[in-house]
Amino acid sequence: MTVFEQASQLSAFIYRYARIVHTFKIALALSIVAIINGFWPVPHFIWAMVTIVIIMMGLPQVGGAIEKSLQRAIGTLIGAAYGVLLVIFIEQYWHMMGLLILGVAVVCFLNAGRYSYAYLVTGFTMIMVIGDANHDTSEALWRTANILIGCVVAVLVSLFVLPIKAKQDWRAQLAKSFSLMAKVLEAHLGENADNKAVRAQLENTMKAVLAQKKLRFSLEWESQTLKKHADTVTELADEQIRVITLLELLLQSQLNHTDQTALQQIQLFAQTMQQHLLQLADYMSGKQAEQPQLPAGFSYQLEQQLITLQRLAQTESTEAAQSAFILNGYSWLIFQLALALTGINTQLDKLVAAYRHKARLLASVGLKSAKSQRQD
């Protein structure tokens, strides 16, 4: 099974009603903590609820919840350990405050990149534990324990109760991106297109690609295959941005005074790519089983058309040269669009091959296990 195969009915249901499912899961996680506290009262248990809301509210996907929970747990443990050590071993108020400020300053300096949330939690946990330096750490330690309880509950609910997978959201954003690209290219090839509406579609395409980029870390937590091929996922998004840029340039093209026969030949290539984008959208959404491919030699044929126009631009006829020059620029954009789509297919091929390789490895392990059982 690959990441692009049709989702199960349950997964499709969860994604379709993701907001309702997500709301239910947050309510369930809070209820679990409340029930635990009802039977075994824990001081300051409200911090467990705060942790659940912070972790789960903004990150409905399983991968995102796991990463944020781990960052919060690690940051809490480091910050609490530093704070407790200061309270135990430092008696003088000013020394303690100085070391606290130094610790927060170091965390602030290191606070960057993927693990910035862990640094943030470390800093405010230090302050929370030390408080007013009265050497009473029981309250801070109970808060720390409740934060860890909240992290555990949030992860368990995210994983095992109607899991909302980042992989499915990523696929949906890919399908949306390719579908909108096809609509923009279709509008460009058509007549009397609403330029404002087309540009709005182009903006929505960019939003879909940015949504894919935001899901990258969640994907890595959900799939070891996608984690190993994180660069491929990034390249796939970059190729889409390249297509968007080329479509933006095509929308600005004006070809009212060019050779209609040559223009029609070039636009046939564009129509082929428009249909290919629609097929890619169907493939991403699981409606098409086989990965679509551009026709064999597609880029080469377009490159030959480009070379022909370059030769025409060097003719002695001024009018023919001007027409060929305009078409040459337009066909260059179409050629670059073909290269970008080829790049997209290349990245998809890599991901499909990676999942198939993993499936073969699992099948091989299964066969070896079955043989050993028979021998036993």
mmCIF file of C-alpha atoms in Angstrom:
data_model
loop_
_atom_site.group_PDB
_atom_site.id
_atom_site.type_symbol
_atom_site.label_atom_id
_atom_site.label_comp_id
_atom_site.label_asym_id
_atom_site.label_seq_id
_atom_site.Cartn_x
_atom_site.Cartn_y
_atom_site.Cartn_z
ATOM 1 C CA MET A 1 0.000 0.000 0.000
ATOM 2 C CA THR A 2 1.269 3.498 -0.851
ATOM 3 C CA VAL A 3 0.429 6.839 0.688
ATOM 4 C CA PHE A 4 -1.679 7.717 -2.380
ATOM 5 C CA GLU A 5 -4.070 4.762 -2.353
ATOM 6 C CA GLN A 6 -7.730 5.299 -1.547
ATOM 7 C CA ALA A 7 -8.395 5.842 2.145
ATOM 8 C CA SER A 8 -10.599 3.481 4.147
ATOM 9 C CA GLN A 9 -14.224 4.414 4.788
ATOM 10 C CA LEU A 10 -13.429 5.208 8.425
ATOM 11 C CA SER A 11 -10.505 7.460 7.482
ATOM 12 C CA ALA A 12 -12.643 9.227 4.874
ATOM 13 C CA PHE A 13 -15.409 9.740 7.463
ATOM 14 C CA ILE A 14 -12.947 11.149 10.017
ATOM 15 C CA TYR A 15 -11.458 13.563 7.494
ATOM 16 C CA ARG A 16 -14.868 14.660 6.223
ATOM 17 C CA TYR A 17 -16.000 15.567 9.740
ATOM 18 C CA ALA A 18 -12.556 16.491 11.074
ATOM 19 C CA ARG A 19 -13.710 19.591 12.987
ATOM 20 C CA ILE A 20 -16.462 17.710 14.802
ATOM 21 C CA VAL A 21 -14.146 14.762 15.502
ATOM 22 C CA HIS A 22 -11.427 17.086 16.759
ATOM 23 C CA THR A 23 -13.851 18.879 19.099
ATOM 24 C CA PHE A 24 -15.084 15.545 20.438
ATOM 25 C CA LYS A 25 -11.520 14.357 21.088
ATOM 26 C CA ILE A 26 -10.599 17.485 23.058
ATOM 27 C CA ALA A 27 -13.761 17.116 25.157
ATOM 28 C CA LEU A 28 -12.946 13.435 25.721
ATOM 29 C CA ALA A 29 -9.359 14.173 26.807
ATOM 30 C CA LEU A 30 -10.561 16.829 29.261
ATOM 31 C CA SER A 31 -13.191 14.417 30.582
ATOM 32 C CA ILE A 32 -10.565 11.724 31.189
ATOM 33 C CA VAL A 33 -8.468 14.120 33.263
ATOM 34 C CA ALA A 34 -11.552 15.279 35.184
ATOM 35 C CA ILE A 35 -12.536 11.663 35.933
ATOM 36 C CA ILE A 36 -9.007 10.838 37.121
ATOM 37 C CA ASN A 37 -9.068 13.827 39.445
ATOM 38 C CA GLY A 38 -12.555 12.888 40.650
ATOM 39 C CA PHE A 39 -11.389 9.475 41.907
ATOM 40 C CA TRP A 40 -7.786 10.375 42.800
ATOM 41 C CA PRO A 41 -7.630 14.117 43.568
ATOM 42 C CA VAL A 42 -4.400 15.705 42.386
ATOM 43 C CA PRO A 43 -3.286 19.180 43.493
ATOM 44 C CA HIS A 44 -3.376 21.725 40.686
ATOM 45 C CA PHE A 45 -4.892 19.233 38.230
ATOM 46 C CA ILE A 46 -6.130 22.176 36.147
ATOM 47 C CA TRP A 47 -2.637 22.289 34.586
ATOM 48 C CA ALA A 48 -3.350 18.946 32.939
ATOM 49 C CA MET A 49 -6.422 20.491 31.285
ATOM 50 C CA VAL A 50 -4.433 23.552 30.215
ATOM 51 C CA THR A 51 -1.816 21.276 28.647
ATOM 52 C CA ILE A 52 -4.437 19.275 26.727
ATOM 53 C CA VAL A 53 -6.005 22.424 25.280
ATOM 54 C CA ILE A 54 -2.608 23.892 24.318
ATOM 55 C CA ILE A 55 -1.455 20.692 22.615
ATOM 56 C CA MET A 56 -4.625 19.538 20.897
ATOM 57 C CA MET A 57 -6.529 22.688 19.968
ATOM 58 C CA GLY A 58 -4.170 23.918 17.266
ATOM 59 C CA LEU A 59 -2.901 20.515 16.105
ATOM 60 C CA PRO A 60 -5.650 18.026 15.254
ATOM 61 C CA GLN A 61 -3.305 15.632 13.413
ATOM 62 C CA VAL A 62 -1.712 12.714 15.238
ATOM 63 C CA GLY A 63 1.833 13.647 14.239
ATOM 64 C CA GLY A 64 1.458 17.248 15.347
ATOM 65 C CA ALA A 65 0.018 16.256 18.727
ATOM 66 C CA ILE A 66 2.857 13.779 19.341
ATOM 67 C CA GLU A 67 5.570 16.291 18.489
ATOM 68 C CA LYS A 68 4.087 19.100 20.559
ATOM 69 C CA SER A 69 3.467 16.757 23.518
ATOM 70 C CA LEU A 70 7.076 15.562 23.445
ATOM 71 C CA GLN A 71 8.410 19.100 23.186
ATOM 72 C CA ARG A 72 6.221 20.217 26.090
ATOM 73 C CA ALA A 73 7.192 17.192 28.218
ATOM 74 C CA ILE A 74 10.926 17.609 27.528
ATOM 75 C CA GLY A 75 10.805 21.347 28.112
ATOM 76 C CA THR A 76 8.866 20.832 31.349
ATOM 77 C CA LEU A 77 11.338 18.239 32.669
ATOM 78 C CA ILE A 78 14.427 20.310 31.830
ATOM 79 C CA GLY A 79 12.960 23.520 33.210
ATOM 80 C CA ALA A 80 11.695 21.808 36.384
ATOM 81 C CA ALA A 81 15.033 20.066 36.991
ATOM 82 C CA TYR A 82 16.963 23.337 36.646
ATOM 83 C CA GLY A 83 14.531 25.187 38.884
ATOM 84 C CA VAL A 84 14.537 22.521 41.613
ATOM 85 C CA LEU A 85 18.364 22.398 41.646
ATOM 86 C CA LEU A 86 18.515 26.165 42.143
ATOM 87 C CA VAL A 87 15.959 26.059 44.955
ATOM 88 C CA ILE A 88 17.781 23.229 46.750
ATOM 89 C CA PHE A 89 21.380 24.404 46.438
ATOM 90 C CA ILE A 90 21.178 28.219 46.194
ATOM 91 C CA GLU A 91 20.222 30.006 49.409
ATOM 92 C CA GLN A 92 20.942 33.625 48.562
ATOM 93 C CA TYR A 93 18.045 35.395 46.811
ATOM 94 C CA TRP A 94 20.111 37.477 44.391
ATOM 95 C CA HIS A 95 22.262 34.543 43.372
ATOM 96 C CA MET A 96 19.152 32.497 42.628
ATOM 97 C CA MET A 97 17.530 35.294 40.609
ATOM 98 C CA GLY A 98 20.745 35.827 38.680
ATOM 99 C CA LEU A 99 21.010 32.154 37.759
ATOM 100 C CA LEU A 100 17.311 32.073 36.849
ATOM 101 C CA ILE A 101 17.697 35.039 34.510
ATOM 102 C CA LEU A 102 20.854 33.473 33.061
ATOM 103 C CA GLY A 103 19.002 30.195 32.412
ATOM 104 C CA VAL A 104 16.077 31.963 30.714
ATOM 105 C CA ALA A 105 18.527 34.074 28.666
ATOM 106 C CA VAL A 106 20.339 30.938 27.443
ATOM 107 C CA VAL A 107 17.011 29.329 26.499
ATOM 108 C CA CYS A 108 15.991 32.531 24.716
ATOM 109 C CA PHE A 109 19.256 32.536 22.763
ATOM 110 C CA LEU A 110 18.782 28.892 21.721
ATOM 111 C CA ASN A 111 15.086 29.356 20.925
ATOM 112 C CA ALA A 112 14.862 28.790 17.174
ATOM 113 C CA GLY A 113 13.843 26.305 14.523
ATOM 114 C CA ARG A 114 11.755 23.207 14.830
ATOM 115 C CA TYR A 115 12.085 22.814 18.619
ATOM 116 C CA SER A 116 11.317 26.407 19.604
ATOM 117 C CA TYR A 117 8.249 25.321 21.596
ATOM 118 C CA ALA A 118 10.396 23.090 23.835
ATOM 119 C CA TYR A 119 12.684 26.046 24.600
ATOM 120 C CA LEU A 120 9.674 28.234 25.366
ATOM 121 C CA VAL A 121 8.279 25.650 27.804
ATOM 122 C CA THR A 122 11.710 25.242 29.422
ATOM 123 C CA GLY A 123 11.939 28.965 30.113
ATOM 124 C CA PHE A 124 8.550 29.478 31.701
ATOM 125 C CA THR A 125 8.852 26.205 33.672
ATOM 126 C CA MET A 126 12.042 27.523 35.269
ATOM 127 C CA ILE A 127 10.197 30.649 36.355
ATOM 128 C CA MET A 128 7.179 28.636 37.515
ATOM 129 C CA VAL A 129 9.285 26.303 39.681
ATOM 130 C CA ILE A 130 11.442 28.980 41.288
ATOM 131 C CA GLY A 131 8.550 31.404 41.759
ATOM 132 C CA ASP A 132 9.470 33.990 44.399
ATOM 133 C CA ALA A 133 12.406 31.873 45.617
ATOM 134 C CA ASN A 134 10.665 30.789 48.835
ATOM 135 C CA HIS A 135 12.151 27.247 48.631
ATOM 136 C CA ASP A 136 8.722 25.585 48.573
ATOM 137 C CA THR A 137 8.825 23.427 45.465
ATOM 138 C CA SER A 138 5.811 21.184 46.137
ATOM 139 C CA GLU A 139 3.373 23.359 44.183
ATOM 140 C CA ALA A 140 5.721 23.626 41.201
ATOM 141 C CA LEU A 141 6.391 19.892 41.185
ATOM 142 C CA TRP A 142 2.691 19.091 41.255
ATOM 143 C CA ARG A 143 2.174 21.446 38.319
ATOM 144 C CA THR A 144 4.991 19.680 36.473
ATOM 145 C CA ALA A 145 3.400 16.284 37.154
ATOM 146 C CA ASN A 146 0.033 17.516 35.874
ATOM 147 C CA ILE A 147 1.608 18.872 32.702
ATOM 148 C CA LEU A 148 3.114 15.449 32.035
ATOM 149 C CA ILE A 149 -0.257 13.778 32.713
ATOM 150 C CA GLY A 150 -1.873 16.149 30.227
ATOM 151 C CA CYS A 151 0.795 15.306 27.618
ATOM 152 C CA VAL A 152 0.196 11.568 28.026
ATOM 153 C CA VAL A 153 -3.603 11.882 27.792
ATOM 154 C CA ALA A 154 -3.367 14.162 24.735
ATOM 155 C CA VAL A 155 -1.098 11.706 22.884
ATOM 156 C CA LEU A 156 -3.191 8.645 23.759
ATOM 157 C CA VAL A 157 -6.450 10.265 22.658
ATOM 158 C CA SER A 158 -4.850 11.584 19.457
ATOM 159 C CA LEU A 159 -3.409 8.169 18.614
ATOM 160 C CA PHE A 160 -6.210 5.778 19.499
ATOM 161 C CA VAL A 161 -9.505 7.693 19.301
ATOM 162 C CA LEU A 162 -10.592 8.418 15.714
ATOM 163 C CA PRO A 163 -7.059 9.444 14.668
ATOM 164 C CA ILE A 164 -6.891 12.409 12.299
ATOM 165 C CA LYS A 165 -3.933 11.670 10.042
ATOM 166 C CA ALA A 166 -1.713 14.381 8.599
ATOM 167 C CA LYS A 167 -1.075 12.086 5.605
ATOM 168 C CA GLN A 168 -4.703 12.333 4.529
ATOM 169 C CA ASP A 169 -4.771 16.099 4.905
ATOM 170 C CA TRP A 170 -1.519 16.310 2.924
ATOM 171 C CA ARG A 171 -3.005 14.218 0.126
ATOM 172 C CA ALA A 172 -6.127 16.385 0.073
ATOM 173 C CA GLN A 173 -4.005 19.529 -0.200
ATOM 174 C CA LEU A 174 -2.040 17.963 -3.055
ATOM 175 C CA ALA A 175 -5.269 17.087 -4.865
ATOM 176 C CA LYS A 176 -6.576 20.614 -4.306
ATOM 177 C CA SER A 177 -3.349 22.126 -5.605
ATOM 178 C CA PHE A 178 -3.338 20.077 -8.825
ATOM 179 C CA SER A 179 -7.045 20.627 -9.421
ATOM 180 C CA LEU A 180 -6.697 24.418 -9.078
ATOM 181 C CA MET A 181 -3.630 24.433 -11.342
ATOM 182 C CA ALA A 182 -5.672 22.618 -13.990
ATOM 183 C CA LYS A 183 -8.479 25.189 -13.671
ATOM 184 C CA VAL A 184 -6.040 28.096 -14.016
ATOM 185 C CA LEU A 185 -4.430 26.554 -17.105
ATOM 186 C CA GLU A 186 -7.860 25.795 -18.587
ATOM 187 C CA ALA A 187 -8.948 29.399 -18.030
ATOM 188 C CA HIS A 188 -5.769 30.650 -19.685
ATOM 189 C CA LEU A 189 -6.373 28.482 -22.750
ATOM 190 C CA GLY A 190 -10.026 29.498 -22.938
ATOM 191 C CA GLU A 191 -11.563 32.759 -24.049
ATOM 192 C CA ASN A 192 -12.980 35.617 -21.979
ATOM 193 C CA ALA A 193 -11.679 34.207 -18.692
ATOM 194 C CA ASP A 194 -12.436 36.170 -15.526
ATOM 195 C CA ASN A 195 -8.936 37.348 -14.688
ATOM 196 C CA LYS A 196 -9.834 38.223 -11.091
ATOM 197 C CA ALA A 197 -11.344 34.794 -10.442
ATOM 198 C CA VAL A 198 -8.377 33.034 -12.042
ATOM 199 C CA ARG A 199 -5.917 34.927 -9.858
ATOM 200 C CA ALA A 200 -7.980 34.023 -6.799
ATOM 201 C CA GLN A 201 -7.638 30.361 -7.808
ATOM 202 C CA LEU A 202 -3.887 30.845 -8.152
ATOM 203 C CA GLU A 203 -3.728 32.324 -4.638
ATOM 204 C CA ASN A 204 -5.715 29.361 -3.290
ATOM 205 C CA THR A 205 -3.241 27.044 -5.005
ATOM 206 C CA MET A 206 -0.366 28.692 -3.150
ATOM 207 C CA LYS A 207 -2.295 28.333 0.130
ATOM 208 C CA ALA A 208 -2.685 24.610 -0.555
ATOM 209 C CA VAL A 209 1.074 24.258 -1.123
ATOM 210 C CA LEU A 210 1.866 26.210 2.057
ATOM 211 C CA ALA A 211 -0.517 23.910 3.955
ATOM 212 C CA GLN A 212 1.530 20.948 2.669
ATOM 213 C CA LYS A 213 4.713 22.556 3.973
ATOM 214 C CA LYS A 214 3.169 23.096 7.417
ATOM 215 C CA LEU A 215 2.271 19.402 7.606
ATOM 216 C CA ARG A 216 5.825 18.222 6.988
ATOM 217 C CA PHE A 217 6.827 17.586 10.610
ATOM 218 C CA SER A 218 3.505 15.911 11.399
ATOM 219 C CA LEU A 219 4.040 13.613 8.411
ATOM 220 C CA GLU A 220 7.447 12.617 9.735
ATOM 221 C CA TRP A 221 5.945 11.534 13.076
ATOM 222 C CA GLU A 222 3.248 9.480 11.352
ATOM 223 C CA SER A 223 5.336 7.773 8.677
ATOM 224 C CA GLN A 224 8.925 6.561 8.849
ATOM 225 C CA THR A 225 8.917 6.329 5.053
ATOM 226 C CA LEU A 226 8.026 9.999 4.650
ATOM 227 C CA LYS A 227 10.543 10.884 7.373
ATOM 228 C CA LYS A 228 13.326 9.148 5.438
ATOM 229 C CA HIS A 229 12.225 10.967 2.283
ATOM 230 C CA ALA A 230 11.559 14.381 3.836
ATOM 231 C CA ASP A 231 13.650 16.052 1.122
ATOM 232 C CA THR A 232 11.398 14.501 -1.523
ATOM 233 C CA VAL A 233 8.300 15.916 0.193
ATOM 234 C CA THR A 234 9.969 19.348 0.247
ATOM 235 C CA GLU A 235 10.978 19.074 -3.427
ATOM 236 C CA LEU A 236 7.410 18.141 -4.331
ATOM 237 C CA ALA A 237 6.156 21.360 -2.734
ATOM 238 C CA ASP A 238 8.906 23.411 -4.414
ATOM 239 C CA GLU A 239 8.002 22.012 -7.844
ATOM 240 C CA GLN A 240 4.397 23.063 -7.266
ATOM 241 C CA ILE A 241 5.554 26.592 -6.422
ATOM 242 C CA ARG A 242 7.510 26.570 -9.677
ATOM 243 C CA VAL A 243 4.326 25.642 -11.575
ATOM 244 C CA ILE A 244 2.408 28.443 -9.828
ATOM 245 C CA THR A 245 5.089 30.962 -10.848
ATOM 246 C CA LEU A 246 4.929 29.816 -14.479
ATOM 247 C CA LEU A 247 1.129 29.960 -14.481
ATOM 248 C CA GLU A 248 1.345 33.523 -13.161
ATOM 249 C CA LEU A 249 3.580 34.431 -16.115
ATOM 250 C CA LEU A 250 1.268 32.662 -18.585
ATOM 251 C CA LEU A 251 -1.693 34.700 -17.327
ATOM 252 C CA GLN A 252 0.193 37.825 -18.363
ATOM 253 C CA SER A 253 0.893 36.534 -21.889
ATOM 254 C CA GLN A 254 -0.817 38.334 -24.762
ATOM 255 C CA LEU A 255 -0.746 36.476 -28.103
ATOM 256 C CA ASN A 256 -3.088 38.413 -30.365
ATOM 257 C CA HIS A 257 -0.657 38.927 -33.244
ATOM 258 C CA THR A 258 1.080 35.603 -33.669
ATOM 259 C CA ASP A 259 0.983 32.695 -36.089
ATOM 260 C CA GLN A 260 -2.278 30.911 -35.188
ATOM 261 C CA THR A 261 -1.144 27.549 -36.559
ATOM 262 C CA ALA A 262 2.025 27.494 -34.482
ATOM 263 C CA LEU A 263 0.144 28.819 -31.460
ATOM 264 C CA GLN A 264 -2.409 26.008 -31.687
ATOM 265 C CA GLN A 265 0.386 23.435 -31.773
ATOM 266 C CA ILE A 266 1.924 24.892 -28.621
ATOM 267 C CA GLN A 267 -1.414 25.094 -26.837
ATOM 268 C CA LEU A 268 -2.029 21.416 -27.599
ATOM 269 C CA PHE A 269 0.928 20.711 -25.328
ATOM 270 C CA ALA A 270 -0.637 22.959 -22.678
ATOM 271 C CA GLN A 271 -3.972 21.133 -22.955
ATOM 272 C CA THR A 272 -2.185 17.803 -22.457
ATOM 273 C CA MET A 273 -0.639 19.175 -19.256
ATOM 274 C CA GLN A 274 -4.001 20.498 -18.104
ATOM 275 C CA GLN A 275 -5.492 17.028 -18.433
ATOM 276 C CA HIS A 276 -2.470 15.555 -16.682
ATOM 277 C CA LEU A 277 -3.019 17.875 -13.702
ATOM 278 C CA LEU A 278 -6.634 16.711 -13.427
ATOM 279 C CA GLN A 279 -5.462 13.086 -13.484
ATOM 280 C CA LEU A 280 -2.936 13.864 -10.755
ATOM 281 C CA ALA A 281 -5.723 15.368 -8.633
ATOM 282 C CA ASP A 282 -7.767 12.177 -9.055
ATOM 283 C CA TYR A 283 -4.717 10.086 -8.172
ATOM 284 C CA MET A 284 -4.087 12.074 -4.988
ATOM 285 C CA SER A 285 -7.702 11.657 -3.885
ATOM 286 C CA GLY A 286 -7.657 7.906 -4.565
ATOM 287 C CA LYS A 287 -10.108 8.067 -7.482
ATOM 288 C CA GLN A 288 -7.442 6.800 -9.902
ATOM 289 C CA ALA A 289 -5.410 3.726 -8.991
ATOM 290 C CA GLU A 290 -2.448 4.174 -11.324
ATOM 291 C CA GLN A 291 -0.128 7.161 -11.181
ATOM 292 C CA PRO A 292 -0.606 9.230 -14.362
ATOM 293 C CA GLN A 293 2.401 10.000 -16.544
ATOM 294 C CA LEU A 294 3.024 12.541 -19.258
ATOM 295 C CA PRO A 295 3.267 11.047 -22.775
ATOM 296 C CA ALA A 296 6.624 9.506 -23.625
ATOM 297 C CA GLY A 297 8.992 12.087 -25.101
ATOM 298 C CA PHE A 298 6.633 14.935 -24.210
ATOM 299 C CA SER A 299 9.341 17.379 -23.087
ATOM 300 C CA TYR A 300 11.545 16.433 -26.038
ATOM 301 C CA GLN A 301 8.777 17.158 -28.561
ATOM 302 C CA LEU A 302 8.130 20.522 -26.935
ATOM 303 C CA GLU A 303 11.845 21.289 -26.954
ATOM 304 C CA GLN A 304 11.983 20.562 -30.719
ATOM 305 C CA GLN A 305 9.070 22.955 -31.239
ATOM 306 C CA LEU A 306 11.032 25.568 -29.312
ATOM 307 C CA ILE A 307 14.125 25.036 -31.470
ATOM 308 C CA THR A 308 12.022 25.408 -34.635
ATOM 309 C CA LEU A 309 10.673 28.756 -33.429
ATOM 310 C CA GLN A 310 14.178 29.933 -32.565
ATOM 311 C CA ARG A 311 15.242 29.236 -36.151
ATOM 312 C CA LEU A 312 12.210 31.111 -37.480
ATOM 313 C CA ALA A 313 13.136 34.109 -35.352
ATOM 314 C CA GLN A 314 16.404 34.326 -37.295
ATOM 315 C CA THR A 315 14.711 34.612 -40.715
ATOM 316 C CA GLU A 316 15.043 37.729 -42.839
ATOM 317 C CA SER A 317 11.313 38.522 -42.745
ATOM 318 C CA THR A 318 10.795 41.087 -39.984
ATOM 319 C CA GLU A 319 7.133 40.219 -39.471
ATOM 320 C CA ALA A 320 7.815 36.464 -39.348
ATOM 321 C CA ALA A 321 10.761 37.011 -37.030
ATOM 322 C CA GLN A 322 8.658 39.118 -34.646
ATOM 323 C CA SER A 323 5.865 36.539 -34.606
ATOM 324 C CA ALA A 324 8.341 33.706 -34.034
ATOM 325 C CA PHE A 325 10.057 35.679 -31.257
ATOM 326 C CA ILE A 326 6.752 36.155 -29.392
ATOM 327 C CA LEU A 327 5.833 32.498 -29.814
ATOM 328 C CA ASN A 328 9.340 31.506 -28.796
ATOM 329 C CA GLY A 329 8.909 33.223 -25.420
ATOM 330 C CA TYR A 330 5.470 31.737 -24.915
ATOM 331 C CA SER A 331 6.580 28.233 -25.867
ATOM 332 C CA TRP A 332 9.539 28.586 -23.485
ATOM 333 C CA LEU A 333 7.051 29.096 -20.624
ATOM 334 C CA ILE A 334 5.101 26.026 -21.732
ATOM 335 C CA PHE A 335 8.358 24.070 -21.953
ATOM 336 C CA GLN A 336 9.347 25.105 -18.417
ATOM 337 C CA LEU A 337 5.875 24.118 -17.230
ATOM 338 C CA ALA A 338 6.404 20.675 -18.770
ATOM 339 C CA LEU A 339 9.737 20.366 -16.967
ATOM 340 C CA ALA A 340 8.105 21.345 -13.664
ATOM 341 C CA LEU A 341 5.369 18.738 -14.125
ATOM 342 C CA THR A 342 8.031 16.177 -14.970
ATOM 343 C CA GLY A 343 9.738 17.143 -11.715
ATOM 344 C CA ILE A 344 6.493 16.611 -9.805
ATOM 345 C CA ASN A 345 6.120 13.156 -11.335
ATOM 346 C CA THR A 346 9.724 12.347 -10.443
ATOM 347 C CA GLN A 347 9.148 13.183 -6.762
ATOM 348 C CA LEU A 348 5.913 11.177 -6.732
ATOM 349 C CA ASP A 349 7.766 8.231 -8.301
ATOM 350 C CA LYS A 350 10.309 8.356 -5.481
ATOM 351 C CA LEU A 351 7.604 8.264 -2.788
ATOM 352 C CA VAL A 352 5.686 5.444 -4.486
ATOM 353 C CA ALA A 353 8.898 3.440 -4.931
ATOM 354 C CA ALA A 354 9.784 3.971 -1.254
ATOM 355 C CA TYR A 355 6.422 2.628 -0.065
ATOM 356 C CA ARG A 356 6.592 -0.345 -2.426
ATOM 357 C CA HIS A 357 10.104 -1.141 -1.209
ATOM 358 C CA LYS A 358 8.836 -1.053 2.370
ATOM 359 C CA ALA A 359 5.932 -3.358 1.441
ATOM 360 C CA ARG A 360 8.363 -5.831 -0.160
ATOM 361 C CA LEU A 361 10.539 -5.803 2.967
ATOM 362 C CA LEU A 362 7.514 -6.457 5.187
ATOM 363 C CA ALA A 363 6.375 -9.271 2.901
ATOM 364 C CA SER A 364 9.853 -10.771 2.978
ATOM 365 C CA VAL A 365 9.924 -10.642 6.777
ATOM 366 C CA GLY A 366 6.471 -12.250 6.881
ATOM 367 C CA LEU A 367 7.596 -15.114 4.625
ATOM 368 C CA LYS A 368 10.696 -15.749 6.728
ATOM 369 C CA SER A 369 8.561 -15.767 9.887
ATOM 370 C CA ALA A 370 6.058 -18.218 8.340
ATOM 371 C CA LYS A 371 8.893 -20.539 7.229
ATOM 372 C CA SER A 372 10.447 -20.550 10.688
ATOM 373 C CA GLN A 373 7.091 -21.342 12.279
ATOM 374 C CA ARG A 374 6.603 -24.287 9.907
ATOM 375 C CA GLN A 375 10.080 -25.560 10.728
ATOM 376 C CA ASP A 376 9.349 -25.318 14.450
#
